[in-house]
Every structure is written in C-alpha cells, then in structure tokens.
Short mmCIF file of C-alpha atoms and ligand atoms in Angstrom, two decimals:
data_model
loop_
_atom_site.label_atom_id
_atom_site.label_comp_id
_atom_site.label_asym_id
_atom_site.label_seq_id
_atom_site.Cartn_x
_atom_site.Cartn_y
_atom_site.Cartn_z
CA MET A 1 -77.41 19.44 10.85
CA GLY A 2 -81.41 20.82 11.41
CA PRO A 3 -82.42 22.91 14.37
CA GLY A 4 -81.33 21.32 18.19
CA PRO A 5 -82.65 22.26 21.34
CA SER A 6 -79.22 24.50 22.01
CA ASN A 7 -80.17 26.57 18.61
CA PRO A 8 -79.60 30.37 19.54
CA TYR A 9 -81.32 33.38 18.20
CA PRO A 10 -79.50 34.46 14.90
CA GLU A 11 -79.00 37.84 16.22
CA VAL A 12 -76.40 35.95 18.70
CA ALA A 13 -74.02 34.54 15.91
CA ALA A 14 -73.04 37.89 15.35
CA ALA A 15 -72.25 38.98 18.75
CA LEU A 16 -70.16 35.75 19.35
CA VAL A 17 -67.84 37.16 16.09
CA ARG A 18 -67.52 40.89 17.62
CA PRO A 19 -64.34 41.57 18.42
CA VAL A 20 -63.75 40.66 22.15
CA THR A 21 -62.94 44.24 24.19
CA GLY A 22 -61.49 44.45 27.65
CA HIS A 23 -64.01 43.83 30.92
CA LEU A 24 -63.43 47.55 31.89
CA ASP A 25 -63.45 49.02 28.63
CA PRO A 26 -66.81 51.51 28.58
CA ALA A 27 -67.91 50.04 25.54
CA PHE A 28 -68.44 46.55 27.29
CA LEU A 29 -69.33 48.02 30.46
CA GLU A 30 -72.38 50.23 28.49
CA LEU A 31 -73.12 46.74 26.98
CA LEU A 32 -73.42 44.87 30.60
CA ASP A 33 -75.71 47.96 32.14
CA GLU A 34 -77.87 47.51 29.11
CA THR A 35 -78.23 43.58 29.59
CA CYS A 36 -78.79 44.51 33.40
CA GLU A 37 -81.64 46.34 32.10
CA ARG A 38 -83.33 43.66 29.90
CA LEU A 39 -82.94 41.14 32.11
CA ARG A 40 -85.04 43.13 34.58
CA GLN A 41 -87.71 44.29 32.12
CA ILE A 42 -87.78 40.22 31.18
CA PHE A 43 -87.84 39.42 34.94
CA ALA A 44 -90.54 41.84 35.38
CA THR A 45 -89.02 43.68 38.34
CA THR A 46 -87.17 46.79 39.23
CA ASN A 47 -84.38 44.95 41.61
CA ALA A 48 -81.13 47.15 41.14
CA LEU A 49 -79.51 44.04 41.92
CA THR A 50 -80.04 42.18 38.43
CA LEU A 51 -77.38 40.70 36.55
CA PRO A 52 -75.67 38.28 34.36
CA LEU A 53 -73.81 35.91 36.97
CA SER A 54 -70.61 34.52 35.52
CA GLY A 55 -71.42 30.49 35.53
CA THR A 56 -74.36 28.23 34.22
CA GLY A 57 -77.93 28.24 35.34
CA SER A 58 -76.32 26.13 38.37
CA ALA A 59 -74.12 29.04 39.68
CA GLY A 60 -77.20 30.80 39.89
CA MET A 61 -78.82 28.48 42.34
CA GLU A 62 -75.70 28.12 44.44
CA ALA A 63 -75.42 31.78 44.41
CA SER A 64 -79.28 31.95 45.88
CA LEU A 65 -78.43 30.01 48.53
CA VAL A 66 -75.10 30.33 49.49
CA ASN A 67 -75.67 34.35 50.04
CA LEU A 68 -78.79 33.80 52.24
CA ILE A 69 -78.01 30.70 54.45
CA ASP A 70 -75.77 30.86 57.70
CA PRO A 71 -75.49 27.70 59.13
CA GLY A 72 -78.35 26.27 61.20
CA ALA A 73 -80.83 28.36 58.90
CA THR A 74 -84.09 26.61 58.41
CA VAL A 75 -84.60 26.26 54.23
CA VAL A 76 -87.61 24.75 52.90
CA VAL A 77 -87.50 23.64 49.68
CA GLY A 78 -90.05 22.00 47.41
CA VAL A 79 -88.95 18.69 45.60
CA ASN A 80 -91.01 17.24 42.86
CA GLY A 81 -88.04 16.82 40.52
CA LEU A 82 -84.47 16.34 39.88
CA PHE A 83 -83.96 20.08 40.00
CA GLY A 84 -85.79 20.54 43.38
CA GLU A 85 -83.39 17.89 44.51
CA ARG A 86 -80.29 19.76 43.71
CA MET A 87 -81.33 22.81 45.65
CA ALA A 88 -82.28 20.60 48.66
CA GLU A 89 -78.61 19.52 48.36
CA VAL A 90 -77.11 22.55 47.22
CA ALA A 91 -79.11 24.17 50.58
CA ARG A 92 -77.41 21.43 52.64
CA ARG A 93 -73.93 21.77 51.45
CA ALA A 94 -74.54 25.47 52.88
CA GLY A 95 -75.49 24.26 56.09
CA ALA A 96 -78.84 24.70 56.36
CA ALA A 97 -81.34 22.81 58.27
CA VAL A 98 -83.44 21.49 55.04
CA VAL A 99 -87.11 20.69 55.33
CA ARG A 100 -88.14 18.90 52.44
CA VAL A 101 -91.33 18.98 50.87
CA ASP A 102 -91.83 16.26 48.50
CA ALA A 103 -94.36 15.78 45.77
CA PRO A 104 -94.60 12.59 43.45
CA TRP A 105 -92.49 13.53 40.48
CA GLY A 106 -95.01 14.43 37.72
CA GLU A 107 -97.41 16.58 40.10
CA PRO A 108 -97.25 20.04 41.00
CA LEU A 109 -95.65 21.13 44.38
CA ASP A 110 -98.71 21.85 46.98
CA PRO A 111 -98.31 25.53 47.92
CA ASN A 112 -99.73 25.47 51.15
CA ALA A 113 -97.71 22.46 52.34
CA LEU A 114 -94.69 25.05 51.63
CA LEU A 115 -96.38 27.38 53.30
CA ALA A 116 -97.07 25.05 56.35
CA ALA A 117 -93.67 23.22 56.62
CA HIS A 118 -92.36 25.76 59.34
CA PRO A 119 -93.50 28.63 61.36
CA SER A 120 -90.80 30.90 60.45
CA PRO A 121 -88.10 29.59 57.91
CA THR A 122 -85.50 31.64 56.62
CA LEU A 123 -86.17 31.25 52.67
CA ILE A 124 -88.54 29.05 51.16
CA ALA A 125 -86.91 27.71 47.95
CA MET A 126 -88.58 26.41 44.69
CA VAL A 127 -88.40 25.44 40.95
CA HIS A 128 -90.99 27.06 38.85
CA ALA A 129 -90.48 24.74 35.64
CA GLU A 130 -89.34 21.37 37.23
CA THR A 131 -87.20 20.34 33.72
CA SER A 132 -86.94 16.78 34.42
CA THR A 133 -90.69 16.33 34.54
CA GLY A 134 -92.58 18.93 32.58
CA VAL A 135 -94.41 20.31 35.33
CA CYS A 136 -95.38 24.03 36.25
CA ASN A 137 -95.14 24.76 40.04
CA ASP A 138 -97.08 27.60 41.33
CA VAL A 139 -94.70 30.30 42.66
CA ALA A 140 -97.31 33.17 42.82
CA ALA A 141 -99.40 31.12 45.49
CA VAL A 142 -96.29 30.70 47.76
CA GLY A 143 -95.28 34.24 47.30
CA ALA A 144 -98.50 35.55 48.61
CA GLY A 145 -98.28 33.48 51.56
CA LYS A 146 -94.28 33.41 52.57
CA ALA A 147 -94.93 36.06 55.54
CA ASP A 148 -91.39 36.81 56.75
CA ALA A 149 -89.35 34.19 54.82
CA LEU A 150 -87.65 34.83 51.68
CA LEU A 151 -88.76 33.11 48.56
CA VAL A 152 -85.97 31.98 46.05
CA VAL A 153 -87.05 30.21 42.88
CA ASP A 154 -85.61 28.64 39.90
CA THR A 155 -86.57 30.11 36.95
CA VAL A 156 -83.99 28.15 34.49
CA THR A 157 -86.53 26.74 31.84
CA SER A 158 -89.09 29.19 32.35
CA LEU A 159 -87.57 32.77 32.03
CA GLY A 160 -88.25 33.79 28.70
CA GLY A 161 -90.68 30.98 27.62
CA ILE A 162 -93.46 31.55 30.12
CA ASP A 163 -94.86 34.32 32.88
CA VAL A 164 -92.30 35.01 35.35
CA ARG A 165 -93.01 37.72 37.30
CA VAL A 166 -90.58 38.51 40.00
CA ASP A 167 -92.25 41.38 41.69
CA ASP A 168 -95.88 40.88 40.88
CA TRP A 169 -95.32 37.22 42.53
CA GLY A 170 -93.00 38.34 45.62
CA VAL A 171 -90.06 36.50 44.61
CA ASP A 172 -87.05 37.94 46.35
CA VAL A 173 -84.26 35.85 44.38
CA ALA A 174 -84.87 34.47 41.22
CA TYR A 175 -82.28 32.90 39.02
CA SER A 176 -82.27 31.37 35.30
CA CYS A 177 -79.61 30.25 32.52
CA SER A 178 -78.79 31.67 29.18
CA GLN A 179 -79.02 28.76 27.01
CA LYS A 180 -83.06 27.96 27.56
CA CYS A 181 -85.70 29.75 26.66
CA LEU A 182 -83.58 33.04 26.58
CA GLY A 183 -81.78 31.45 23.62
CA ALA A 184 -78.47 32.60 24.62
CA PRO A 185 -75.00 29.82 24.29
CA PRO A 186 -74.69 28.30 27.92
CA GLY A 187 -72.72 30.28 30.38
CA LEU A 188 -74.37 32.93 32.26
CA ALA A 189 -76.67 32.68 35.22
CA PRO A 190 -79.28 36.02 35.03
CA ILE A 191 -80.07 36.64 38.59
CA THR A 192 -82.30 39.07 40.50
CA VAL A 193 -82.09 39.91 43.88
CA SER A 194 -85.30 42.03 45.93
CA GLU A 195 -84.05 45.02 47.96
CA ARG A 196 -85.54 42.89 51.01
CA ALA A 197 -82.82 39.81 50.19
CA ARG A 198 -79.87 42.02 49.77
CA ALA A 199 -80.74 43.55 53.45
CA ARG A 200 -80.28 40.10 54.74
CA LEU A 201 -77.25 38.84 52.81
CA VAL A 202 -74.95 37.01 54.95
CA ALA A 203 -71.86 38.63 56.19
CA SER A 204 -69.48 35.72 54.58
CA PRO A 205 -71.31 33.69 52.34
CA ARG A 206 -69.44 30.27 51.88
CA SER A 207 -68.42 30.99 48.37
CA TRP A 208 -65.90 34.10 47.82
CA TYR A 209 -66.83 33.62 43.66
CA LEU A 210 -70.48 33.97 44.13
CA ASP A 211 -70.03 36.28 46.63
CA LEU A 212 -73.12 38.70 45.64
CA GLY A 213 -71.80 41.52 48.06
CA LEU A 214 -69.01 41.54 46.36
CA ILE A 215 -70.46 41.22 43.09
CA ALA A 216 -72.66 43.81 43.54
CA GLY A 217 -70.04 46.43 43.32
CA TYR A 218 -68.72 45.23 39.85
CA VAL A 219 -72.10 45.52 38.29
CA GLN A 220 -73.32 48.80 40.10
CA ALA A 221 -73.58 51.40 36.98
CA GLY A 222 -71.56 54.64 37.10
CA GLY A 223 -68.70 55.25 38.94
CA GLY A 224 -67.07 53.39 41.94
CA ARG A 225 -67.45 50.02 40.25
CA THR A 226 -64.97 47.50 41.85
CA TYR A 227 -63.30 44.58 40.09
CA HIS A 228 -64.15 41.35 41.64
CA HIS A 229 -63.36 38.70 38.76
CA THR A 230 -63.17 39.39 34.85
CA ALA A 231 -66.49 39.25 33.14
CA PRO A 232 -66.99 36.79 30.09
CA VAL A 233 -67.13 39.29 27.59
CA THR A 234 -67.89 37.82 24.65
CA MET A 235 -70.66 35.53 26.74
CA VAL A 236 -72.39 38.76 27.95
CA SER A 237 -72.32 39.77 24.74
CA ALA A 238 -74.54 36.92 23.36
CA LEU A 239 -76.72 37.36 25.77
CA HIS A 240 -77.43 41.06 25.21
CA ALA A 241 -78.16 39.99 21.70
CA ALA A 242 -80.20 37.16 22.56
CA THR A 243 -82.19 39.64 25.21
CA GLY A 244 -82.62 42.16 22.35
CA ALA A 245 -84.50 39.92 20.21
CA LEU A 246 -86.33 38.61 22.69
CA LEU A 247 -87.43 42.26 23.66
CA ASP A 248 -88.12 43.34 19.98
CA GLU A 249 -90.40 40.24 19.47
CA GLY A 250 -92.19 41.67 22.94
CA ILE A 251 -91.77 39.41 25.93
CA ASP A 252 -95.62 38.26 26.00
CA ALA A 253 -95.68 37.26 21.99
CA ALA A 254 -92.37 35.67 22.63
CA HIS A 255 -94.94 33.62 25.74
CA GLU A 256 -97.41 33.12 22.85
CA ARG A 257 -95.14 31.99 20.58
CA HIS A 258 -94.00 29.18 23.26
CA ARG A 259 -97.51 28.01 24.18
CA ARG A 260 -98.32 27.34 20.33
CA CYS A 261 -95.52 25.70 19.73
CA GLY A 262 -96.02 23.52 23.07
CA GLN A 263 -99.75 23.10 22.49
CA ALA A 264 -99.05 21.85 18.28
CA LEU A 265 -96.01 19.50 19.59
CA GLN A 266 -98.74 17.86 22.43
CA ASP A 267 -101.49 17.87 20.33
CA GLY A 268 -98.87 16.02 17.64
CA LEU A 269 -97.63 13.71 19.89
CA GLU A 270 -100.98 12.69 20.96
CA GLN A 271 -101.92 12.09 17.51
CA LEU A 272 -98.90 9.66 17.30
CA GLY A 273 -100.41 7.58 20.33
CA LEU A 274 -98.22 8.68 22.46
CA THR A 275 -99.12 9.65 26.45
CA LEU A 276 -97.90 12.68 27.68
CA PHE A 277 -96.19 12.45 30.89
CA ALA A 278 -97.15 15.94 33.04
CA PRO A 279 -100.88 16.34 33.76
CA VAL A 280 -102.42 18.96 31.19
CA THR A 281 -103.22 21.10 34.22
CA CYS A 282 -99.72 21.86 35.06
CA ARG A 283 -97.77 20.97 31.83
CA LEU A 284 -95.14 23.09 30.47
CA PRO A 285 -95.33 24.41 26.44
CA GLN A 286 -91.92 24.24 26.65
CA LEU A 287 -90.40 21.25 27.90
CA VAL A 288 -93.17 18.52 27.25
CA THR A 289 -92.24 14.69 28.73
CA VAL A 290 -93.67 12.37 27.04
CA VAL A 291 -93.91 8.09 27.97
CA VAL A 292 -91.52 6.15 26.19
CA PRO A 293 -94.06 3.76 24.13
CA ASP A 294 -93.86 -0.12 25.29
CA ASP A 295 -94.16 -1.38 21.67
CA LEU A 296 -90.58 0.59 20.12
CA PRO A 297 -89.88 -0.89 16.51
CA ALA A 298 -87.82 -4.59 17.23
CA GLY A 299 -84.55 -4.53 18.26
CA CYS A 300 -84.74 -0.61 19.40
CA SER A 301 -83.82 1.09 23.11
CA GLU A 302 -85.43 4.07 23.69
CA ALA A 303 -82.01 5.51 23.23
CA ASP A 304 -81.64 4.21 20.00
CA ILE A 305 -84.65 6.23 19.09
CA ARG A 306 -82.82 9.61 20.61
CA ARG A 307 -80.08 8.49 18.46
CA LYS A 308 -81.50 8.02 15.19
CA LEU A 309 -83.52 11.53 15.54
CA LEU A 310 -79.84 13.00 15.97
CA ALA A 311 -78.26 11.38 13.15
CA GLU A 312 -81.01 10.99 10.86
CA TRP A 313 -82.92 14.10 11.09
CA GLY A 314 -80.39 16.68 13.56
CA ILE A 315 -82.84 16.62 16.19
CA GLU A 316 -81.90 15.92 19.83
CA ILE A 317 -84.48 15.39 22.68
CA GLY A 318 -84.00 14.27 26.09
CA SER A 319 -83.90 11.22 28.12
CA GLY A 320 -85.45 10.84 31.32
CA ALA A 321 -83.71 12.43 34.22
CA GLY A 322 -83.64 10.85 37.71
CA GLN A 323 -85.79 8.53 38.56
CA LEU A 324 -87.46 8.78 35.22
CA ALA A 325 -84.77 7.87 33.47
CA GLY A 326 -85.62 5.05 30.59
CA ARG A 327 -89.13 5.95 31.36
CA VAL A 328 -89.93 9.35 29.49
CA TRP A 329 -88.45 11.86 26.72
CA ARG A 330 -88.33 15.25 27.10
CA ILE A 331 -88.73 17.30 24.33
CA GLY A 332 -87.64 20.87 24.72
CA CYS A 333 -89.58 23.80 22.74
CA MET A 334 -87.15 26.55 23.79
CA GLY A 335 -86.28 30.01 22.81
CA ASN A 336 -85.77 30.12 19.00
CA THR A 337 -86.31 26.70 18.85
CA ALA A 338 -89.71 27.26 19.51
CA ARG A 339 -91.02 27.32 15.91
CA PRO A 340 -93.99 25.53 14.07
CA ARG A 341 -91.38 24.57 11.63
CA ASN A 342 -89.43 22.47 14.21
CA VAL A 343 -92.45 21.12 15.82
CA ALA A 344 -93.23 20.03 12.12
CA ALA A 345 -90.13 18.17 11.78
CA LEU A 346 -90.02 16.45 15.26
CA LEU A 347 -93.41 15.11 14.78
CA ALA A 348 -92.68 13.72 11.42
CA ALA A 349 -89.45 12.52 12.05
CA LEU A 350 -90.82 10.68 15.46
CA GLY A 351 -93.63 9.18 13.93
CA GLU A 352 -91.08 7.63 11.24
CA VAL A 353 -88.34 6.49 13.58
CA LEU A 354 -91.25 5.01 15.64
CA GLY A 355 -92.93 3.24 12.79
CA ARG A 356 -96.20 4.94 13.53
C1 PLP B 401 -80.98 23.08 33.39
C2 PLP B 401 -81.87 23.44 34.50
C3 PLP B 401 -80.66 23.89 35.98
C4 PLP B 401 -79.02 24.21 35.71
O1 PLP B 401 -78.70 24.87 34.93
P1 PLP B 401 -77.24 24.64 34.13
O2 PLP B 401 -77.18 25.76 33.24
O3 PLP B 401 -76.90 23.16 33.51
O4 PLP B 401 -76.43 24.66 35.38
C5 PLP B 401 -81.21 23.97 37.33
N1 PLP B 401 -82.79 24.17 37.21
C6 PLP B 401 -83.45 23.71 36.23
C7 PLP B 401 -84.86 23.68 36.57
C8 PLP B 401 -82.45 23.48 34.97
O5 PLP B 401 -84.10 22.89 34.36
#
C-alpha cells in the first residue's frame, strides 16, 4: 500500500505499541497534561480548558454546542457545506432557535451576513475549513464583530494545516479531530474553551458524557482531579506523539508544507486539464476539490476511477459529499500525507487512470 490520506506521522506508530497504562497512572497524566499544552500551542491559545475530548471531530462539535445551548437559545449558524449543515442540525437537536445564514456550496460565508443575522444571538457557529467544498471561511472577521455573542468554530480540517489563531481571532470555542491535519489516528477531538465561554457553560447540558464542566475536573493539572470517564490512553498517547512531531517541525513550517503541497497539487491537476471547484481566493491547500470531468474513459464511472486509484496505486481520494455527490472529487493532502512525493504519485496515477 502506498500513502493514503490516513497515513499518520511516523512517530505515532511507536506510541501505538507502547505498553498500555492505567488512565490515572501518573505517567499517563503527565502525558495528558503535555498533550493539552501542545494543543494550546497549536490552537494559539492560553485557554486553560484545552484538551483531547474522547470521540471524533463530531463529538467536539456536539460538545461545543450542547454545553452552550439551553433550549430556546438563539444560534446563528453559517452553512456553506455539509459540515455547516451538521452544525445547524446539532444546534437544533440541542433545542436552539437556529438562524441559518447560507452561502452557495463552493462560495465562502459572508462574515457581515453572519454578524447581521440577529441582534443578540447566544452564539455564532461556523466551519473554518469546509471539507465538503474545499472552501476556507473568514473566522477573524466574525470574531472581530461578534460583540456579546460567543463564537464557536469547527477547525476539524484546518488545525495543523493552515493558520488557526484562537485568541487573536476572538474564537470562544474551537474543536478539531485527531486524524486530519494533526496526523494521528481517529478517535479524539481536541477542543479549547475561552474563559468567557467557560463562564457561560450551561448548568445542565443535554449530554452527560460530553459535559465540559464535568470533564474539566478530570483534565485539570495537579491535585484535585476528579474521575469522569476513562480516557482512551492509547489514543492520547498517539496524539501526544503526533502533536510532538508537528511542534518539532514547527507550526509555521507545517503550514508552509501544506501550502506548497496544496499548490503543487492544484497546479498539477490544472495541467491535467481538470477544473478546480473552489474559487482560488478561498481555496484550501489541504483539501482540494476537483470537478469530475465529463469525458471519463469509456465505461468508467467516477467511482471506478477512485477504486482504480486505491486498488492499483494505493491512493485514496474522496467522493463528493451531500449536494456535490458525483460532481467532485475531494483530494486530501493533510498532516503527514502532505508530502511532495504523495502529490507526484497522485498526479501520475490520476493522469494514467484518466488516460490524460
Ligand atoms: C471530518 C469533519 C468533521 C467530522 O469529524 P469526524 O472526526 O469524522 O467525526 C466535522 N467537521 C468538519 C469540517 C470535518 O471535515
């Protein structure tokens, strides 16, 4: 098998085969505290409540929303793709009165429209890097104008791949996942909560497992830790290794690597005569959407192309999701996968299977 999008940083492999300690073992707690500190650096925040939540990115989304929403709370949600849709649905299920601000899939959200949607929302929620379309939304502009509202941002596809500046941008809650640009296996949702948001956590969130008030007691460093649930020690150990590798490389250097690989990928796709879906002004480097061409080889569906890439070249690319199903391919270039050799391999493979 060649490199696929779920190819973690090599440092992770060693962490995954280390002996499994207890979740209250002092050695593990030290590793947990260090992981939280590494996540603070990567989120560019000093937020005390910063931790790897048990569960995938979606658990981070759910935790962010259920802990800030009491029934009837007004929540403005930006929707320009599948994950914005998901945020709106999670907020609705938490009992919010959701005010949707839509933009067409493939275009960025309008920050002014988000800010003008309601005079005094409890919170504004948006996706930074919309993985379904390859579009980057402007978070800083919303943070600058949010007034008394809290700002909740999905950084699942952005963290570790492009700039995410939680404190500078005025983000109150950001969550991510372990398996995309952070280059660890799936299973954890890094999350960070500002003091301002912490003061407004609802008293009785509609989830016991994801109650950040309870979880905060477990991750606080030093004495006085209280048991909430058993931390997935092996996953934390893997994330510890991946974040360590990222910080050793340097956050800016990792972003630059993603930028260069993303640019080389986009250039190469255009040289193959393919059309990129997201506009160049808001295009993500780490997730490139390309329009499925009309002239596929005879008898080949777009799914056949993806199957061939995987079977013959060991390269996995994503199908279109939601309303873009069948219309685009989504090519991830994330974390340890964002390497020039992988870009070159994908371009050669795609050229061959498309007969271009
Ligand atoms: C992948 C993704 C999610 C969901 O994360 P899971 O780890 O699959 O639960 C949420 N938001 C965005 C923007 C994503 O790309």
